[in-house]
Coordinates of C-alpha atoms and ligand atoms in Angstrom, one line a residue:
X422 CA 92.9 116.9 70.9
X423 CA 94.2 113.6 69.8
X424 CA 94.7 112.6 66.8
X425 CA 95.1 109.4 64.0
X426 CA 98.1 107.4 63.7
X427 CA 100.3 107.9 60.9
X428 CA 102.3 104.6 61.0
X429 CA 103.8 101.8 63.0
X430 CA 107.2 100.4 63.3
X431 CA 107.1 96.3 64.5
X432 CA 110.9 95.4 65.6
X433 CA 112.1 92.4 66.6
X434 CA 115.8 92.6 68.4
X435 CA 118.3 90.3 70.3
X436 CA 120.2 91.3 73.1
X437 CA 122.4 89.3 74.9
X438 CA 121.8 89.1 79.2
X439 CA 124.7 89.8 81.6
X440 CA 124.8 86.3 82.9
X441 CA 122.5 83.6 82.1
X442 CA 118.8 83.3 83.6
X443 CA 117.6 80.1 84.7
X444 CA 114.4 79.8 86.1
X445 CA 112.0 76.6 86.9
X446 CA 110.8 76.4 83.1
X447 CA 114.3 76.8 80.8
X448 CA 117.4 79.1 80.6
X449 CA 117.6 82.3 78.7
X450 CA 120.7 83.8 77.6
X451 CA 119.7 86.2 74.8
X452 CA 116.8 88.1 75.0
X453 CA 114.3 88.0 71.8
X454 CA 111.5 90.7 72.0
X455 CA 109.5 92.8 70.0
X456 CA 109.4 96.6 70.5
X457 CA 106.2 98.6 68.5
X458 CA 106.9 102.2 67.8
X459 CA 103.6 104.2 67.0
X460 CA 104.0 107.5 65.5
X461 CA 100.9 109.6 65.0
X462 CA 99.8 112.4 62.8
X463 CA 102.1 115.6 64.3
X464 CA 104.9 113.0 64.5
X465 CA 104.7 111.9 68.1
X466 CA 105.8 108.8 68.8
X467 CA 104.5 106.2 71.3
X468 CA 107.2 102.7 72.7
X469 CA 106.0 100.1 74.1
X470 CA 107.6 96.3 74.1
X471 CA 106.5 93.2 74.1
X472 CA 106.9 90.4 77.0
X473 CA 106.6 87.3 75.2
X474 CA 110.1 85.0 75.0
X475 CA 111.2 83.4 72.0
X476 CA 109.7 79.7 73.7
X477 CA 106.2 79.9 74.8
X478 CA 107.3 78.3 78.3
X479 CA 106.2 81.1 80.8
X480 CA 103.0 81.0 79.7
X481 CA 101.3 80.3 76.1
X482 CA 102.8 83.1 73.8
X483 CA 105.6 83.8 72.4
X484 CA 107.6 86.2 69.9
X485 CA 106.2 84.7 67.1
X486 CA 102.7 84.7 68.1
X487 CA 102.3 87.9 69.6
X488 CA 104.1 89.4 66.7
X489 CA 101.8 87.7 64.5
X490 CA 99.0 89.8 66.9
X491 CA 100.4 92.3 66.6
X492 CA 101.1 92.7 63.3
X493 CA 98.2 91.3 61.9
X494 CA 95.6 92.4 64.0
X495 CA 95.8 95.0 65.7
X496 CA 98.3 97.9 64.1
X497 CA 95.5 97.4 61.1
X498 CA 92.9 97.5 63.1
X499 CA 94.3 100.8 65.1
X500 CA 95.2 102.1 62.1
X501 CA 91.5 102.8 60.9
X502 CA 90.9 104.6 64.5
X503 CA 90.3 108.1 64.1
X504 CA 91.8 109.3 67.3
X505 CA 93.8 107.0 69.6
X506 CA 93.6 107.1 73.2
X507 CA 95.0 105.1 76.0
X508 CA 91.8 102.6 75.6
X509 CA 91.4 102.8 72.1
X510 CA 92.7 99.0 72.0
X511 CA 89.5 97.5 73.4
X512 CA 87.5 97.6 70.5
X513 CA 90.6 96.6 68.3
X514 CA 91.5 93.7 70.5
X515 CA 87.8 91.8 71.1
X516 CA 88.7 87.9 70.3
X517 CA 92.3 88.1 71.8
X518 CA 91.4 87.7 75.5
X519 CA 94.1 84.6 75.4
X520 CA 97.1 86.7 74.3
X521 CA 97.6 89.7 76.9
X522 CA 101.0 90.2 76.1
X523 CA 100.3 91.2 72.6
X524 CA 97.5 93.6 73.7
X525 CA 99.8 95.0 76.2
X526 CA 102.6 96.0 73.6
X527 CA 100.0 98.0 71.9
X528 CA 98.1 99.1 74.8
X529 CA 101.6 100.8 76.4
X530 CA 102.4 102.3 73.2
X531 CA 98.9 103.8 73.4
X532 CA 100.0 105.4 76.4
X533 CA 103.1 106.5 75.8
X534 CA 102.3 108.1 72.8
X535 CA 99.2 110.3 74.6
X536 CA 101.5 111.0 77.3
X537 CA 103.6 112.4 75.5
X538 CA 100.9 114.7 73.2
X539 CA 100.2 116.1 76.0
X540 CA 103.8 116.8 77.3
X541 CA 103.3 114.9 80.4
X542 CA 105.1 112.3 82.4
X543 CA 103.4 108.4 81.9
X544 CA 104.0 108.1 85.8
X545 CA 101.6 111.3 86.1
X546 CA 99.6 110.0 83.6
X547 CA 98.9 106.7 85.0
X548 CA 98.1 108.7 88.4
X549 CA 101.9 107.5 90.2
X550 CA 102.6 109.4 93.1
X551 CA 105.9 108.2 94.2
X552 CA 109.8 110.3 92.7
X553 CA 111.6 107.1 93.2
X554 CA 110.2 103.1 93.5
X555 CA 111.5 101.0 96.2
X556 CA 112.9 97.7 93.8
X557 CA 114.9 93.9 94.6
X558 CA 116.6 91.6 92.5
X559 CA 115.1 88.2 91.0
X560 CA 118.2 85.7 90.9
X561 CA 118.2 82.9 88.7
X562 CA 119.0 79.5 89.3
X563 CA 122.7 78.6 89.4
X564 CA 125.1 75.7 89.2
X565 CA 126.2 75.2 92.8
X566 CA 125.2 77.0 95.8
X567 CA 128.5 78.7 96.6
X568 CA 128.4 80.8 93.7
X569 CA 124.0 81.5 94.4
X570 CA 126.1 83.0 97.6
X571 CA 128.3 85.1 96.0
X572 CA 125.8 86.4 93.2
X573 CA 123.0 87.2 95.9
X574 CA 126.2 88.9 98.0
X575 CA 127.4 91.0 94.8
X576 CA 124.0 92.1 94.7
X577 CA 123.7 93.2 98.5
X578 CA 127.0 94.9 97.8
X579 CA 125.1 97.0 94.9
X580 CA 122.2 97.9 97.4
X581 CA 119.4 95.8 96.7
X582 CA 117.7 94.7 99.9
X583 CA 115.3 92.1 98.6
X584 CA 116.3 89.3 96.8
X585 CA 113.4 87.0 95.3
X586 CA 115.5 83.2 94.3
X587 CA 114.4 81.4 91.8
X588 CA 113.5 77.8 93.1
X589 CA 112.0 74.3 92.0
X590 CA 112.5 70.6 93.2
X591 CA 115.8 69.8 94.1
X592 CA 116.8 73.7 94.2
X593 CA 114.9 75.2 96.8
X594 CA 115.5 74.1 101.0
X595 CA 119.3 73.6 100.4
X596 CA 120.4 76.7 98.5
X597 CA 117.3 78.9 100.2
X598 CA 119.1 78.0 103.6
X599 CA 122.4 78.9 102.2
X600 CA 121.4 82.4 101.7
X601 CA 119.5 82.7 104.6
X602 CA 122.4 81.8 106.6
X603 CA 124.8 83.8 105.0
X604 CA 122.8 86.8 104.8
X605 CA 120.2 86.9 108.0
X606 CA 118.9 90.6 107.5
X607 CA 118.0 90.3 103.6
X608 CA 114.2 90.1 102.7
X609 CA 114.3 87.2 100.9
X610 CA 111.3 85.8 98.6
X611 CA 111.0 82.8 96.1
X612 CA 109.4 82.1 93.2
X613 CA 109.0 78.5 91.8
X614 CA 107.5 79.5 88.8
X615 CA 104.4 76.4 88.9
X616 CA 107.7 73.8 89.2
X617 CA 106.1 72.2 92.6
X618 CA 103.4 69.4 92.9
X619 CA 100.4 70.6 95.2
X620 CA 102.0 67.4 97.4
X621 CA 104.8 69.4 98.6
X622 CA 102.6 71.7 100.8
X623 CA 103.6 70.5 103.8
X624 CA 107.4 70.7 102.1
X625 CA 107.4 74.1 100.9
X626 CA 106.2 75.5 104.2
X627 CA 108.8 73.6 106.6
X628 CA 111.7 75.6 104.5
X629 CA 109.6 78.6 103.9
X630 CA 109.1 79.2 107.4
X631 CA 112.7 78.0 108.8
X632 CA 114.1 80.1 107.2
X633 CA 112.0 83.2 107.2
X634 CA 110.7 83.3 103.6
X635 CA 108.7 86.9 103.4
X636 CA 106.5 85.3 100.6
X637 CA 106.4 82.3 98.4
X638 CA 105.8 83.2 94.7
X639 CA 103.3 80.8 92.3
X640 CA 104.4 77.4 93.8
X641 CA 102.0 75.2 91.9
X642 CA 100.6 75.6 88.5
X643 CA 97.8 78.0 87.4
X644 CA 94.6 76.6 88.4
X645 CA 96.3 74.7 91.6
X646 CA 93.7 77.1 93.7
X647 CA 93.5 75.1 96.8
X648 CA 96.5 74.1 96.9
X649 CA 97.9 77.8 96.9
X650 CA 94.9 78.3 100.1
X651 CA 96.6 75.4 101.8
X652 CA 99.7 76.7 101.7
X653 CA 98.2 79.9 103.1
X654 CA 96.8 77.8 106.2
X655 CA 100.1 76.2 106.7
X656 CA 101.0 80.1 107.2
X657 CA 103.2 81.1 104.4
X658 CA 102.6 84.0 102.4
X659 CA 101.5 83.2 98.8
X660 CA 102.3 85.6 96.2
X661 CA 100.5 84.5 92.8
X662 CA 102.1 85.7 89.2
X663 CA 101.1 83.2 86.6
X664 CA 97.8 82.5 88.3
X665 CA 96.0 85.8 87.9
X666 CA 95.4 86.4 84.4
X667 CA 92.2 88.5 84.6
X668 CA 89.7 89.9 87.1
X669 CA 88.3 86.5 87.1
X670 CA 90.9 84.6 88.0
X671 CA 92.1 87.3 90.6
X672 CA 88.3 86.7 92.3
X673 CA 88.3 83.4 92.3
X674 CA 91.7 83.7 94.5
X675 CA 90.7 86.0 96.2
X676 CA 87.4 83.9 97.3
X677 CA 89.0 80.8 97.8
X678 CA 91.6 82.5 100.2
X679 CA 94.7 81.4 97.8
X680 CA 96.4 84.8 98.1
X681 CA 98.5 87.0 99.9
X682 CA 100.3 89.3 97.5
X683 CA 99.6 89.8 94.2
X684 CA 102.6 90.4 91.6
X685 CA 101.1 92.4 88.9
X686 CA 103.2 92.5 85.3
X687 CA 101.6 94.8 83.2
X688 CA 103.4 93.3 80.3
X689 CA 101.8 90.0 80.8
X690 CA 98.6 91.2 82.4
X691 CA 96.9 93.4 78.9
X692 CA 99.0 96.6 79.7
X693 CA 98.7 99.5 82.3
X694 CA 94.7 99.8 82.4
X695 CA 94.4 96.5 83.6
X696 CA 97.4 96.4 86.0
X697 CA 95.7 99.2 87.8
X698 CA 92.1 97.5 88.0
X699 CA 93.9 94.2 89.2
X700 CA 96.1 96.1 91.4
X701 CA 93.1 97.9 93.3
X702 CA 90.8 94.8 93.5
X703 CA 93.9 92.9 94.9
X704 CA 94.3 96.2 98.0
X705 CA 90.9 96.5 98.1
X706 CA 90.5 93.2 99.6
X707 CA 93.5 93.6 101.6
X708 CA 96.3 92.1 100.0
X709 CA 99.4 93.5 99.2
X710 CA 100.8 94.1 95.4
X711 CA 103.9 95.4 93.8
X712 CA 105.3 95.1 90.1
X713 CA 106.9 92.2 88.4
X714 CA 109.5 92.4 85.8
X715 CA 109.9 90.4 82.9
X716 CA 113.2 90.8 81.7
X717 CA 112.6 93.8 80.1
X718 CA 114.9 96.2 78.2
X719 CA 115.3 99.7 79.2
X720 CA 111.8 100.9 77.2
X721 CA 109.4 98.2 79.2
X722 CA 111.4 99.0 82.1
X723 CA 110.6 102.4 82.2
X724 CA 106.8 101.7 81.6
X725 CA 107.1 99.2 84.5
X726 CA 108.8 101.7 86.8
X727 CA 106.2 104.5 86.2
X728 CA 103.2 102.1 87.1
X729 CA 105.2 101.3 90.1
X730 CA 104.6 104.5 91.5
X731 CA 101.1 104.2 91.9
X732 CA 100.2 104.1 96.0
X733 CA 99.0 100.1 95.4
X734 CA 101.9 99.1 95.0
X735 CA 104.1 98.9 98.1
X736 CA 106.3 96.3 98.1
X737 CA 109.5 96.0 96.3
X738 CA 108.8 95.5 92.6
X739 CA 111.2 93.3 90.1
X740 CA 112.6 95.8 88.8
X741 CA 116.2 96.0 88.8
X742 CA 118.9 98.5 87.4
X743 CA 119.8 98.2 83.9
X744 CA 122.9 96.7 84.6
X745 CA 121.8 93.4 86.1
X746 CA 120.0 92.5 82.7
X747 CA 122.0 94.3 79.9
X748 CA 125.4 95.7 79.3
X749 CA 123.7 97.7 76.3
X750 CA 120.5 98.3 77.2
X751 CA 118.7 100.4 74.8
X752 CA 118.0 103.3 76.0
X753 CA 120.0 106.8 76.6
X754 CA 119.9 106.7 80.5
X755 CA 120.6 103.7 81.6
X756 CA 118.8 102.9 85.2
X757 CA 120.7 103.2 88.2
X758 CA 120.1 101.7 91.4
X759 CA 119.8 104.7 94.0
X760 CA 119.5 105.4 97.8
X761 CA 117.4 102.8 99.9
X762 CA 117.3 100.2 96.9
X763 CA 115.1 102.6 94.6
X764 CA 115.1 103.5 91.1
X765 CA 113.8 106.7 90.2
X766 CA 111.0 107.4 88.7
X767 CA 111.5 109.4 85.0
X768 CA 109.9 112.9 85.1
X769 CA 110.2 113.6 81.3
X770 CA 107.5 113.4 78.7
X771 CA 105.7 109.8 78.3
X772 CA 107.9 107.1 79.6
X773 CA 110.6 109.7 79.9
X774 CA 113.4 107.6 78.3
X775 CA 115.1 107.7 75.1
X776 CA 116.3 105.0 72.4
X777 CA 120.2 105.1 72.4
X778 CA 120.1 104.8 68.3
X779 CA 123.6 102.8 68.3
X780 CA 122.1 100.4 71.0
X781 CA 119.0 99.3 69.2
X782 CA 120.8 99.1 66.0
X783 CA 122.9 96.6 67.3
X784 CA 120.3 94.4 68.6
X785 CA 117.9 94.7 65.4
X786 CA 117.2 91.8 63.8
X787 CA 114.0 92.4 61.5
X788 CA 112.0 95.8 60.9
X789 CA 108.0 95.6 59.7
X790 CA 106.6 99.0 58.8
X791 CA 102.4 99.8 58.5
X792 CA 101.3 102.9 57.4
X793 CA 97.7 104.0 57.5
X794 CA 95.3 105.1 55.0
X795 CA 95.7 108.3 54.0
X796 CA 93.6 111.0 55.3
X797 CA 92.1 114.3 53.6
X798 CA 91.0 117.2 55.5
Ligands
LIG1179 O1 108.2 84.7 87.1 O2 108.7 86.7 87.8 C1 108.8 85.8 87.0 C2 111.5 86.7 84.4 C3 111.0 86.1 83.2 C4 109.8 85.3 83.4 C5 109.2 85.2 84.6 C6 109.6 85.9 85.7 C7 110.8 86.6 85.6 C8 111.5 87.2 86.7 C9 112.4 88.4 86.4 O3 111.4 86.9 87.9 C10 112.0 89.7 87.1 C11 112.8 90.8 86.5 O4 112.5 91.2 85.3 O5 113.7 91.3 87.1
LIG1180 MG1 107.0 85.0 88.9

């Protein structure tokens, strides 16, 4: 029933972001990402895009990197497959264990493009079980408290219920306070993106728990394993992004007693298969896990959205409306933020949004095009 691909489209766009983003590790402003279109033999086509930022800051890749991956690697390599599936990547992507968001580009393609062969919903597909996803809003870092006040109340106003700060030394027990005092109901995380020393333990959990922190998000670098189960004694909840990188790494956390909460970004993490296995190892243990966000544009959103309505995942994911990222996002139907701080999940074929053609032309800034070899019979 499936069949070989016909040809790929590599993109690489800029899009400019609402406001500025500042987080632990720099400040983005434009976005720079990579969206692969595969198309198959009837003409179907499969989106998927690409995590990586233009700095490899976050973690290790970046644009160029993953779209040297990409490029090529594996749409060759795919190219020669017979008939793709969801998991046809594995063979195609043995060696590049140390660049996930590459494979996971491909990999959500992959499953966009089968979901929609078989005139199905991705959500369905990936076994989601949820109409609507319950999401919050990740706030940057800003210049003076007053106006992380006003932003995180602007957002309230909108509907969002959760509000995850961004936070690092010198910008986290002051400005965390702030909003805690303003706003005494809101569910209120932070993430310090690895900014903090495994010294401030003691620290982090006097602000945490003063002012009623629901979780604290990857406080210490990667492989800062105890110091993420000290935390956990002092009795804060830690949430671990960066960290978990593979089953592996999620084991070793989980066996040290260095997490609560797991957030799982399937852009980041190899693509949907793997999300799902992390996901269910995390619950299985009994730990909590919802989806992370990575800036994406209205395509990875979309992907990220329909994952996020998998039963695992029951805490509010990072996935905002369109609207707080993008005044042009790229697809047809922009996301809305609905009733109860949701988004809803999309019910059409694949990842059940459409590229708004004006929109992505805009924000194109170089096209590659593959074709594969051409078949007989
Ligand atoms: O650590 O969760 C993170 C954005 C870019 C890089 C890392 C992170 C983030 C976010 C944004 O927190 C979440 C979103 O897309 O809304
Ligand atoms: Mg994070």
């Amino acid at each position: 029933m499936t069949v070989p691909l016909r040809a790929a489209t590599l993109d690489e766009l800029e899009i400019p972001l609402v406001e500025p983003f500042e987080t632990s590790f720099g400040v983005e402003r434009r976005r720079r990402l990579l969206i692969l279109r595969l198309e198959d033999a009837d003409g179907t086509e499969g989106w998927g895009e690409c995590v990586a930022a233009r700095a490899p800051l976050y973690s290790a890749e970046s644009v160029e990197t993953a779209g040297w991956v990409i490029g090529e690697i594996l749409i060759p390599r795919l190219l020669e497959v017979p008939r793709v599936r969801p998991d046809s990547l594995a063979p195609s992507a043995r060696g590049l264990e140390t660049h996930p968001m590459a494979r996971a580009a491909v990999e959500m393609a992959l499953w966009d493009l089968s979901a929609r062969q078989r005139h199905r919903p991705l959500a369905k597909e990936l076994g989601g079980v949820r109409p609507r996803v319950e999401v919050g809003v990740s706030v940057g870092i800003f210049p003076t408290v007053p106006a992380l006040v006003h932003r995180v109340g602007r957002y309230l106003e909108a509907g969002y219920r959760r509000v995850k700060l961004k936070v690092r030394p010198g910008w986290d027990a002051v400005p965390v306070a702030a909003v805690r005092r303003e706003y005494p109901e809101v569910r209120l995380w932070v993430d310090a993106n690895r900014a903090f020393s495994p010294r401030s333990v003691r620290t982090i959990s006097q602000w945490a728990k003063r002012n009623e922190v629901e979780l604290v998000e990857q406080p210490f670098p990667t492989s800062a394993v105890e110091a993420h189960a000290r935390l956990r004694k002092e009795g804060v909840r830690v949430c671990l992004d960066e960290s978990v990188v593979d089953r592996g790494s999620l084991e070793l956390s989980l066996r040290r007693r260095a997490i609560d909460v797991l957030n799982v970004k399937p852009g980041r993490v190899g693509g949907h298969r793997s999300s799902i296995e992390l996901a269910r190892l995390a619950v299985g243990r009994g730990r909590l896990a919802w989806v992370g966000g990575m800036l994406e544009t209205g395509i990875g959103r979309a992907h990220n959205v329909a994952l996020a309505s998998r039963p695992e995942f029951t805490l509010p994911a990072d996935l905002s409306a369109s609207g707080r990222y993008y005044t042009d996002d790229l697809i047809d139907r922009p996301f809305e933020l609905g009733p109860g701080s949701t988004l809803e999940v999309p019910l059409g074929p694949g990842i059940g949004v459409e590229v708004d053609p004006r929109a992505y032309r805009r924000a194109l800034r170089r096209r590659r095009r593959f074709r594969g070899p051409r078949r007989t019979g």
